[in-house]
DNA sequence: TTGAAAGCGCTAACAT
DNA sequence: ATGTTAGCGCTTTCAA
């Protein structure tokens, strides 16, 4: 049987991995005993177990997860899909998910959907049989696809809500209220929202919340955009801000907010003297840009962790009513917001 | 045989995944034909193939990777281990690795070693049988462990060199020369290196290169630290800089450099008026901190991609002499460096 | 071109 | 407490 294995005579090729049978032979026991020694330590004689484990260690044996998965149908692997791994915003989600996955004894597979629904769909399909569940962060999939995927695999969403699918979302209602109240208390009478990608669920929630909060506080809220949620989106957004003679702007996210401030500085506009700027995300960098950025902080690590927990829970027992968790948000006030400038047209 | 499968009557539980047998039955062919339809399209009648694929699609069938892996010994999965996923420096490596892995038809598993050699070792051991190879970025494992691991799995290192293991490293010799020449051309006569973690291979290379380049250029180089390679390391490092009356400092990385500048600003010291500051990494943020940071850019995405390619190459054929690739570095000059201040003690 | 059968490494029933 | 056996889903001989 000329199977494609590493022939044992290559100079430095990977040594053939020890299998459970190798260990069994070397230890003079049956394979099932070796298996038990690893998985049900209490169901095997203490001394046998010691011996088996010693032999296994000597042979460098580690159970083959593929074989285990085949038998049990469980892979002990979770997949986390994000739109853009290099976006610092997702670092927190990733970190939290990693931690929770490790705590649950699971391995995390990371996927980058490149902001592309087709890529995301493909990853879900391809990874599906290889994982026990998915965490989809800022998913771009339409509701019906999400539902379909959720039939085959446990799924939890982060910052995206779809009825029937577990999700963890930031409390944008409270968050936008905090932002508006903060601006109102500084004397601002109106704000401009600089929108991000039209497909962004959280973008929609942010704008919705801002409108409601503005109305409640007696401010006028208008929307501009869409702009790229990156530093590169800054110039166009900043120019629009100046044209609109806004005294306060709320950007889709911190990257855009920082890009805006860069451009405003270039054009000789003072922040917060002339314009106050607020972002979303509280990314690394919002604390050292110039001026430092007032922004709404989400608990991204918690979000990642909670989502993993939700998926793990589903792998154990599917509940009929998938939970929705709302995580608190908190406005971090820094130097980019200040009193509304006094206008001649008061 | 009461195997633990999802019983088909749970309300909304995961539907049982279609297997190759299901498809075979539904299509009225043998399982082996279905298998061939997917893996050797040319070895099956055109019409049969169409039919089989149609049925498979209808059933939502996707081959089970675990079963494939069991048979072939290949998982089509690569693992990338980094010390800290949330460090923006690694985003580039991750991104590049993702891209190269996808191009090679492989899935990438990401692991966070938490800057901990023990965690790293554990991950390598646990993931070993589940993956076709490893990319170890900034590995903290001692040489002998690396060698041992390399016997069982193809491995490529990023910014770490160990004889006998494939690696991709940045050209720190050239990079440090660029830094020193830049400072020398601005009239600086000495520099202080703010060191990072003592175990860091690239940290050692940086300091080594700086010394050599300084000597060649007739500058004095001294070292200070170690400091935490984070914003939080800034204050201590900055205070040391002032105590040393340095005119130019080179920080272990950008995060530390930015932390230093923050503290210097706090203490009323002008950058670059009084002190010039240089970093390593060119992270996102080095372009919008204040002042913007002069830093040595590495080609991190390329590094990740090259490393993946090196691993993939090894999975095909192990070469006796694992390759070392040196990637160019480039100094990005921004506002944090300027002419050396004129000192009374000239 | 297709089907039948064996086996990848492991775990779980069942027997001892 | 331990061994024997069957089978997870798939690919791959080997026959037809």
PDB file of C-alpha atoms in Angstrom, chain A residues 106-333:
ATOM      1  CA  UNK A 106     -11.348  25.213  22.095  1.00  0.00           C
ATOM      2  CA  UNK A 107      -9.059  26.330  19.334  1.00  0.00           C
ATOM      3  CA  UNK A 108      -9.899  29.478  17.447  1.00  0.00           C
ATOM      4  CA  UNK A 109      -9.677  29.721  13.693  1.00  0.00           C
ATOM      5  CA  UNK A 110      -9.559  33.208  12.351  1.00  0.00           C
ATOM      6  CA  UNK A 111     -10.923  34.283   9.002  1.00  0.00           C
ATOM      7  CA  UNK A 112     -10.747  37.568   7.147  1.00  0.00           C
ATOM      8  CA  UNK A 113     -13.776  38.190   4.976  1.00  0.00           C
ATOM      9  CA  UNK A 114     -12.208  41.243   3.402  1.00  0.00           C
ATOM     10  CA  UNK A 115     -15.450  43.172   3.846  1.00  0.00           C
ATOM     11  CA  UNK A 116     -16.872  40.904   1.175  1.00  0.00           C
ATOM     12  CA  UNK A 117     -20.146  39.012   1.661  1.00  0.00           C
ATOM     13  CA  UNK A 118     -19.179  36.445  -0.966  1.00  0.00           C
ATOM     14  CA  UNK A 119     -15.905  35.689   0.793  1.00  0.00           C
ATOM     15  CA  UNK A 120     -17.742  35.444   4.063  1.00  0.00           C
ATOM     16  CA  UNK A 121     -20.289  33.036   2.648  1.00  0.00           C
ATOM     17  CA  UNK A 122     -17.547  30.905   1.153  1.00  0.00           C
ATOM     18  CA  UNK A 123     -15.645  30.765   4.422  1.00  0.00           C
ATOM     19  CA  UNK A 124     -18.757  29.764   6.323  1.00  0.00           C
ATOM     20  CA  UNK A 125     -19.428  27.022   3.857  1.00  0.00           C
ATOM     21  CA  UNK A 126     -15.916  25.750   3.680  1.00  0.00           C
ATOM     22  CA  UNK A 127     -15.167  25.950   7.373  1.00  0.00           C
ATOM     23  CA  UNK A 128     -18.574  24.673   8.364  1.00  0.00           C
ATOM     24  CA  UNK A 129     -17.811  20.981   8.623  1.00  0.00           C
ATOM     25  CA  UNK A 130     -14.457  21.680  10.251  1.00  0.00           C
ATOM     26  CA  UNK A 131     -15.668  23.689  13.205  1.00  0.00           C
ATOM     27  CA  UNK A 132     -18.152  23.399  16.025  1.00  0.00           C
ATOM     28  CA  UNK A 133     -19.483  26.895  15.515  1.00  0.00           C
ATOM     29  CA  UNK A 134     -18.990  30.417  14.272  1.00  0.00           C
ATOM     30  CA  UNK A 135     -18.633  33.863  15.694  1.00  0.00           C
ATOM     31  CA  UNK A 136     -19.450  36.342  12.978  1.00  0.00           C
ATOM     32  CA  UNK A 137     -18.281  39.826  13.744  1.00  0.00           C
ATOM     33  CA  UNK A 138     -19.939  42.645  11.821  1.00  0.00           C
ATOM     34  CA  UNK A 139     -21.343  40.116   9.397  1.00  0.00           C
ATOM     35  CA  UNK A 140     -22.321  41.321   5.955  1.00  0.00           C
ATOM     36  CA  UNK A 141     -24.460  38.297   5.185  1.00  0.00           C
ATOM     37  CA  UNK A 142     -28.152  38.882   4.554  1.00  0.00           C
ATOM     38  CA  UNK A 143     -30.536  37.644   7.225  1.00  0.00           C
ATOM     39  CA  UNK A 144     -31.733  34.616   5.301  1.00  0.00           C
ATOM     40  CA  UNK A 145     -28.222  33.332   4.686  1.00  0.00           C
ATOM     41  CA  UNK A 146     -27.396  33.818   8.325  1.00  0.00           C
ATOM     42  CA  UNK A 147     -30.447  31.792   9.259  1.00  0.00           C
ATOM     43  CA  UNK A 148     -29.534  29.074   6.826  1.00  0.00           C
ATOM     44  CA  UNK A 149     -26.004  28.871   8.154  1.00  0.00           C
ATOM     45  CA  UNK A 150     -27.352  28.826  11.682  1.00  0.00           C
ATOM     46  CA  UNK A 151     -29.211  25.622  10.888  1.00  0.00           C
ATOM     47  CA  UNK A 152     -25.997  23.771  10.236  1.00  0.00           C
ATOM     48  CA  UNK A 153     -23.740  25.365  12.820  1.00  0.00           C
ATOM     49  CA  UNK A 154     -24.157  27.202  16.082  1.00  0.00           C
ATOM     50  CA  UNK A 155     -23.589  30.871  15.380  1.00  0.00           C
ATOM     51  CA  UNK A 156     -23.239  34.023  17.415  1.00  0.00           C
ATOM     52  CA  UNK A 157     -23.172  37.500  15.950  1.00  0.00           C
ATOM     53  CA  UNK A 158     -21.228  40.479  17.206  1.00  0.00           C
ATOM     54  CA  UNK A 159     -22.691  43.912  16.530  1.00  0.00           C
ATOM     55  CA  UNK A 160     -25.309  42.601  14.212  1.00  0.00           C
ATOM     56  CA  UNK A 161     -28.773  41.453  15.140  1.00  0.00           C
ATOM     57  CA  UNK A 162     -30.787  38.914  13.226  1.00  0.00           C
ATOM     58  CA  UNK A 163     -33.931  37.445  14.780  1.00  0.00           C
ATOM     59  CA  UNK A 164     -33.354  33.814  15.614  1.00  0.00           C
ATOM     60  CA  UNK A 165     -29.577  34.072  15.892  1.00  0.00           C
ATOM     61  CA  UNK A 166     -27.669  34.669  19.102  1.00  0.00           C
ATOM     62  CA  UNK A 167     -25.986  38.037  19.208  1.00  0.00           C
ATOM     63  CA  UNK A 168     -23.916  40.387  21.279  1.00  0.00           C
ATOM     64  CA  UNK A 169     -24.346  44.063  20.549  1.00  0.00           C
ATOM     65  CA  UNK A 170     -23.116  47.299  22.020  1.00  0.00           C
ATOM     66  CA  UNK A 171     -25.648  49.568  23.624  1.00  0.00           C
ATOM     67  CA  UNK A 172     -25.722  52.246  20.952  1.00  0.00           C
ATOM     68  CA  UNK A 173     -28.915  53.762  22.309  1.00  0.00           C
ATOM     69  CA  UNK A 174     -27.209  54.675  25.517  1.00  0.00           C
ATOM     70  CA  UNK A 175     -23.963  55.458  23.729  1.00  0.00           C
ATOM     71  CA  UNK A 176     -25.431  57.914  21.307  1.00  0.00           C
ATOM     72  CA  UNK A 177     -27.346  59.518  24.134  1.00  0.00           C
ATOM     73  CA  UNK A 178     -24.105  59.990  26.036  1.00  0.00           C
ATOM     74  CA  UNK A 179     -22.552  61.601  23.001  1.00  0.00           C
ATOM     75  CA  UNK A 180     -25.441  63.956  22.369  1.00  0.00           C
ATOM     76  CA  UNK A 181     -25.772  64.925  26.018  1.00  0.00           C
ATOM     77  CA  UNK A 182     -22.077  65.636  26.167  1.00  0.00           C
ATOM     78  CA  UNK A 183     -22.256  67.879  23.120  1.00  0.00           C
ATOM     79  CA  UNK A 184     -25.406  69.567  24.380  1.00  0.00           C
ATOM     80  CA  UNK A 185     -23.796  70.310  27.708  1.00  0.00           C
ATOM     81  CA  UNK A 186     -21.007  72.039  25.825  1.00  0.00           C
ATOM     82  CA  UNK A 187     -23.536  74.302  24.184  1.00  0.00           C
ATOM     83  CA  UNK A 188     -23.702  72.700  20.772  1.00  0.00           C
ATOM     84  CA  UNK A 189     -27.051  73.106  19.034  1.00  0.00           C
ATOM     85  CA  UNK A 190     -26.497  70.760  16.141  1.00  0.00           C
ATOM     86  CA  UNK A 191     -24.289  67.934  14.981  1.00  0.00           C
ATOM     87  CA  UNK A 192     -23.260  66.324  11.735  1.00  0.00           C
ATOM     88  CA  UNK A 193     -22.907  62.557  11.510  1.00  0.00           C
ATOM     89  CA  UNK A 194     -20.234  61.371   9.123  1.00  0.00           C
ATOM     90  CA  UNK A 195     -21.525  58.040   7.869  1.00  0.00           C
ATOM     91  CA  UNK A 196     -19.529  54.928   7.078  1.00  0.00           C
ATOM     92  CA  UNK A 197     -20.339  51.979   4.811  1.00  0.00           C
ATOM     93  CA  UNK A 198     -24.060  51.899   3.991  1.00  0.00           C
ATOM     94  CA  UNK A 199     -24.216  48.154   4.685  1.00  0.00           C
ATOM     95  CA  UNK A 200     -22.896  48.498   8.207  1.00  0.00           C
ATOM     96  CA  UNK A 201     -25.460  47.435  10.751  1.00  0.00           C
ATOM     97  CA  UNK A 202     -23.748  49.279  13.582  1.00  0.00           C
ATOM     98  CA  UNK A 203     -23.468  52.348  11.360  1.00  0.00           C
ATOM     99  CA  UNK A 204     -27.217  52.311  10.946  1.00  0.00           C
ATOM    100  CA  UNK A 205     -27.724  51.865  14.666  1.00  0.00           C
ATOM    101  CA  UNK A 206     -25.412  54.745  15.419  1.00  0.00           C
ATOM    102  CA  UNK A 207     -27.208  57.145  13.145  1.00  0.00           C
ATOM    103  CA  UNK A 208     -30.589  55.989  14.372  1.00  0.00           C
ATOM    104  CA  UNK A 209     -29.552  56.511  17.989  1.00  0.00           C
ATOM    105  CA  UNK A 210     -28.043  59.899  17.297  1.00  0.00           C
ATOM    106  CA  UNK A 211     -31.237  61.111  15.677  1.00  0.00           C
ATOM    107  CA  UNK A 212     -33.362  59.963  18.574  1.00  0.00           C
ATOM    108  CA  UNK A 213     -31.036  61.373  21.188  1.00  0.00           C
ATOM    109  CA  UNK A 214     -30.681  64.648  19.322  1.00  0.00           C
ATOM    110  CA  UNK A 215     -34.394  65.057  19.120  1.00  0.00           C
ATOM    111  CA  UNK A 216     -34.749  64.351  22.809  1.00  0.00           C
ATOM    112  CA  UNK A 217     -32.082  66.926  23.608  1.00  0.00           C
ATOM    113  CA  UNK A 218     -33.399  69.494  21.182  1.00  0.00           C
ATOM    114  CA  UNK A 219     -30.412  69.332  18.826  1.00  0.00           C
ATOM    115  CA  UNK A 220     -30.457  69.145  15.076  1.00  0.00           C
ATOM    116  CA  UNK A 221     -28.741  66.101  13.611  1.00  0.00           C
ATOM    117  CA  UNK A 222     -27.838  65.822   9.965  1.00  0.00           C
ATOM    118  CA  UNK A 223     -26.010  63.134   8.105  1.00  0.00           C
ATOM    119  CA  UNK A 224     -23.235  63.300   5.587  1.00  0.00           C
ATOM    120  CA  UNK A 225     -21.463  60.638   3.607  1.00  0.00           C
ATOM    121  CA  UNK A 226     -20.937  57.756   3.169  1.00  0.00           C
ATOM    122  CA  UNK A 227     -17.209  57.960   3.746  1.00  0.00           C
ATOM    123  CA  UNK A 228     -14.571  55.277   3.916  1.00  0.00           C
ATOM    124  CA  UNK A 229     -14.196  54.349   7.612  1.00  0.00           C
ATOM    125  CA  UNK A 230     -10.450  54.863   7.397  1.00  0.00           C
ATOM    126  CA  UNK A 231      -7.924  57.669   7.706  1.00  0.00           C
ATOM    127  CA  UNK A 232      -8.337  58.051   3.969  1.00  0.00           C
ATOM    128  CA  UNK A 233     -11.975  58.946   4.384  1.00  0.00           C
ATOM    129  CA  UNK A 234     -10.945  61.976   6.418  1.00  0.00           C
ATOM    130  CA  UNK A 235     -10.301  64.677   3.830  1.00  0.00           C
ATOM    131  CA  UNK A 236     -13.625  64.416   2.039  1.00  0.00           C
ATOM    132  CA  UNK A 237     -15.510  64.250   5.320  1.00  0.00           C
ATOM    133  CA  UNK A 238     -13.620  67.192   6.800  1.00  0.00           C
ATOM    134  CA  UNK A 239     -14.271  69.337   3.799  1.00  0.00           C
ATOM    135  CA  UNK A 240     -17.954  68.538   4.016  1.00  0.00           C
ATOM    136  CA  UNK A 241     -17.879  69.471   7.683  1.00  0.00           C
ATOM    137  CA  UNK A 242     -16.427  72.876   6.892  1.00  0.00           C
ATOM    138  CA  UNK A 243     -18.872  73.477   4.080  1.00  0.00           C
ATOM    139  CA  UNK A 244     -21.705  72.693   6.462  1.00  0.00           C
ATOM    140  CA  UNK A 245     -20.273  75.092   9.070  1.00  0.00           C
ATOM    141  CA  UNK A 246     -20.826  72.408  11.701  1.00  0.00           C
ATOM    142  CA  UNK A 247     -19.688  73.008  15.257  1.00  0.00           C
ATOM    143  CA  UNK A 248     -19.809  69.332  16.213  1.00  0.00           C
ATOM    144  CA  UNK A 249     -19.272  66.192  14.192  1.00  0.00           C
ATOM    145  CA  UNK A 250     -19.681  62.570  15.101  1.00  0.00           C
ATOM    146  CA  UNK A 251     -17.753  60.211  12.855  1.00  0.00           C
ATOM    147  CA  UNK A 252     -18.672  56.637  12.000  1.00  0.00           C
ATOM    148  CA  UNK A 253     -15.523  55.439  13.730  1.00  0.00           C
ATOM    149  CA  UNK A 254     -12.235  56.578  15.214  1.00  0.00           C
ATOM    150  CA  UNK A 255     -10.177  56.057  12.104  1.00  0.00           C
ATOM    151  CA  UNK A 256     -12.431  58.384  10.168  1.00  0.00           C
ATOM    152  CA  UNK A 257     -12.526  60.843  13.065  1.00  0.00           C
ATOM    153  CA  UNK A 258      -8.751  60.974  13.196  1.00  0.00           C
ATOM    154  CA  UNK A 259      -8.583  61.394   9.440  1.00  0.00           C
ATOM    155  CA  UNK A 260     -10.974  64.304   9.756  1.00  0.00           C
ATOM    156  CA  UNK A 261      -8.885  65.958  12.453  1.00  0.00           C
ATOM    157  CA  UNK A 262      -5.767  65.582  10.354  1.00  0.00           C
ATOM    158  CA  UNK A 263      -7.441  67.390   7.486  1.00  0.00           C
ATOM    159  CA  UNK A 264      -8.935  70.076   9.716  1.00  0.00           C
ATOM    160  CA  UNK A 265      -5.499  70.806  11.125  1.00  0.00           C
ATOM    161  CA  UNK A 266      -4.190  71.048   7.598  1.00  0.00           C
ATOM    162  CA  UNK A 267      -6.831  73.610   6.789  1.00  0.00           C
ATOM    163  CA  UNK A 268      -6.098  75.615   9.886  1.00  0.00           C
ATOM    164  CA  UNK A 269      -9.270  74.734  11.725  1.00  0.00           C
ATOM    165  CA  UNK A 270      -8.959  74.318  15.468  1.00  0.00           C
ATOM    166  CA  UNK A 271     -10.273  71.226  17.240  1.00  0.00           C
ATOM    167  CA  UNK A 272     -12.081  71.672  19.564  1.00  0.00           C
ATOM    168  CA  UNK A 273     -11.905  75.475  19.256  1.00  0.00           C
ATOM    169  CA  UNK A 274     -13.856  75.659  16.032  1.00  0.00           C
ATOM    170  CA  UNK A 275     -15.206  72.132  15.721  1.00  0.00           C
ATOM    171  CA  UNK A 276     -15.676  69.348  18.224  1.00  0.00           C
ATOM    172  CA  UNK A 277     -15.058  65.815  16.995  1.00  0.00           C
ATOM    173  CA  UNK A 278     -16.383  62.535  18.402  1.00  0.00           C
ATOM    174  CA  UNK A 279     -15.579  59.000  17.246  1.00  0.00           C
ATOM    175  CA  UNK A 280     -16.691  55.459  17.930  1.00  0.00           C
ATOM    176  CA  UNK A 281     -14.545  52.490  19.049  1.00  0.00           C
ATOM    177  CA  UNK A 282     -11.874  53.919  21.348  1.00  0.00           C
ATOM    178  CA  UNK A 283      -9.137  52.257  19.352  1.00  0.00           C
ATOM    179  CA  UNK A 284      -5.486  52.323  20.250  1.00  0.00           C
ATOM    180  CA  UNK A 285      -4.419  55.656  18.830  1.00  0.00           C
ATOM    181  CA  UNK A 286      -7.472  57.610  19.875  1.00  0.00           C
ATOM    182  CA  UNK A 287      -5.464  58.217  23.031  1.00  0.00           C
ATOM    183  CA  UNK A 288      -2.419  59.645  21.301  1.00  0.00           C
ATOM    184  CA  UNK A 289      -3.682  61.408  18.211  1.00  0.00           C
ATOM    185  CA  UNK A 290      -3.716  65.164  18.306  1.00  0.00           C
ATOM    186  CA  UNK A 291      -5.858  66.290  19.940  1.00  0.00           C
ATOM    187  CA  UNK A 292      -6.761  63.115  21.761  1.00  0.00           C
ATOM    188  CA  UNK A 293     -10.150  61.884  20.678  1.00  0.00           C
ATOM    189  CA  UNK A 294     -13.439  61.855  22.530  1.00  0.00           C
ATOM    190  CA  UNK A 295     -14.984  58.550  21.576  1.00  0.00           C
ATOM    191  CA  UNK A 296     -17.546  55.962  22.547  1.00  0.00           C
ATOM    192  CA  UNK A 297     -15.845  52.909  23.998  1.00  0.00           C
ATOM    193  CA  UNK A 298     -17.349  49.496  23.422  1.00  0.00           C
ATOM    194  CA  UNK A 299     -16.371  46.481  25.442  1.00  0.00           C
ATOM    195  CA  UNK A 300     -14.921  44.669  22.482  1.00  0.00           C
ATOM    196  CA  UNK A 301     -13.066  41.992  24.422  1.00  0.00           C
ATOM    197  CA  UNK A 302     -16.176  41.196  26.358  1.00  0.00           C
ATOM    198  CA  UNK A 303     -18.153  41.087  23.147  1.00  0.00           C
ATOM    199  CA  UNK A 304     -15.777  38.530  21.667  1.00  0.00           C
ATOM    200  CA  UNK A 305     -15.794  36.465  24.818  1.00  0.00           C
ATOM    201  CA  UNK A 306     -19.576  36.554  25.265  1.00  0.00           C
ATOM    202  CA  UNK A 307     -20.078  35.560  21.656  1.00  0.00           C
ATOM    203  CA  UNK A 308     -17.795  32.571  22.040  1.00  0.00           C
ATOM    204  CA  UNK A 309     -19.631  31.576  25.170  1.00  0.00           C
ATOM    205  CA  UNK A 310     -22.929  31.814  23.322  1.00  0.00           C
ATOM    206  CA  UNK A 311     -21.636  29.522  20.612  1.00  0.00           C
ATOM    207  CA  UNK A 312     -20.230  27.058  23.092  1.00  0.00           C
ATOM    208  CA  UNK A 313     -23.545  27.024  24.912  1.00  0.00           C
ATOM    209  CA  UNK A 314     -25.293  26.153  21.674  1.00  0.00           C
ATOM    210  CA  UNK A 315     -22.936  23.282  20.992  1.00  0.00           C
ATOM    211  CA  UNK A 316     -24.079  21.815  24.273  1.00  0.00           C
ATOM    212  CA  UNK A 317     -27.793  22.487  24.032  1.00  0.00           C
ATOM    213  CA  UNK A 318     -29.590  24.504  21.458  1.00  0.00           C
ATOM    214  CA  UNK A 319     -32.108  26.786  23.087  1.00  0.00           C
ATOM    215  CA  UNK A 320     -35.197  27.672  21.165  1.00  0.00           C
ATOM    216  CA  UNK A 321     -34.754  31.348  21.885  1.00  0.00           C
ATOM    217  CA  UNK A 322     -31.192  32.432  21.112  1.00  0.00           C
ATOM    218  CA  UNK A 323     -30.075  35.107  23.533  1.00  0.00           C
ATOM    219  CA  UNK A 324     -29.321  38.730  22.724  1.00  0.00           C
ATOM    220  CA  UNK A 325     -26.774  40.380  24.934  1.00  0.00           C
ATOM    221  CA  UNK A 326     -26.403  44.106  25.096  1.00  0.00           C
ATOM    222  CA  UNK A 327     -23.061  45.351  26.335  1.00  0.00           C
ATOM    223  CA  UNK A 328     -22.709  48.771  27.934  1.00  0.00           C
ATOM    224  CA  UNK A 329     -20.889  51.556  26.171  1.00  0.00           C
ATOM    225  CA  UNK A 330     -19.070  54.445  27.723  1.00  0.00           C
ATOM    226  CA  UNK A 331     -18.119  57.835  26.409  1.00  0.00           C
ATOM    227  CA  UNK A 332     -14.449  58.572  26.888  1.00  0.00           C
ATOM    228  CA  UNK A 333     -14.087  62.339  26.934  1.00  0.00           C
TER     229      UNK A 333
END
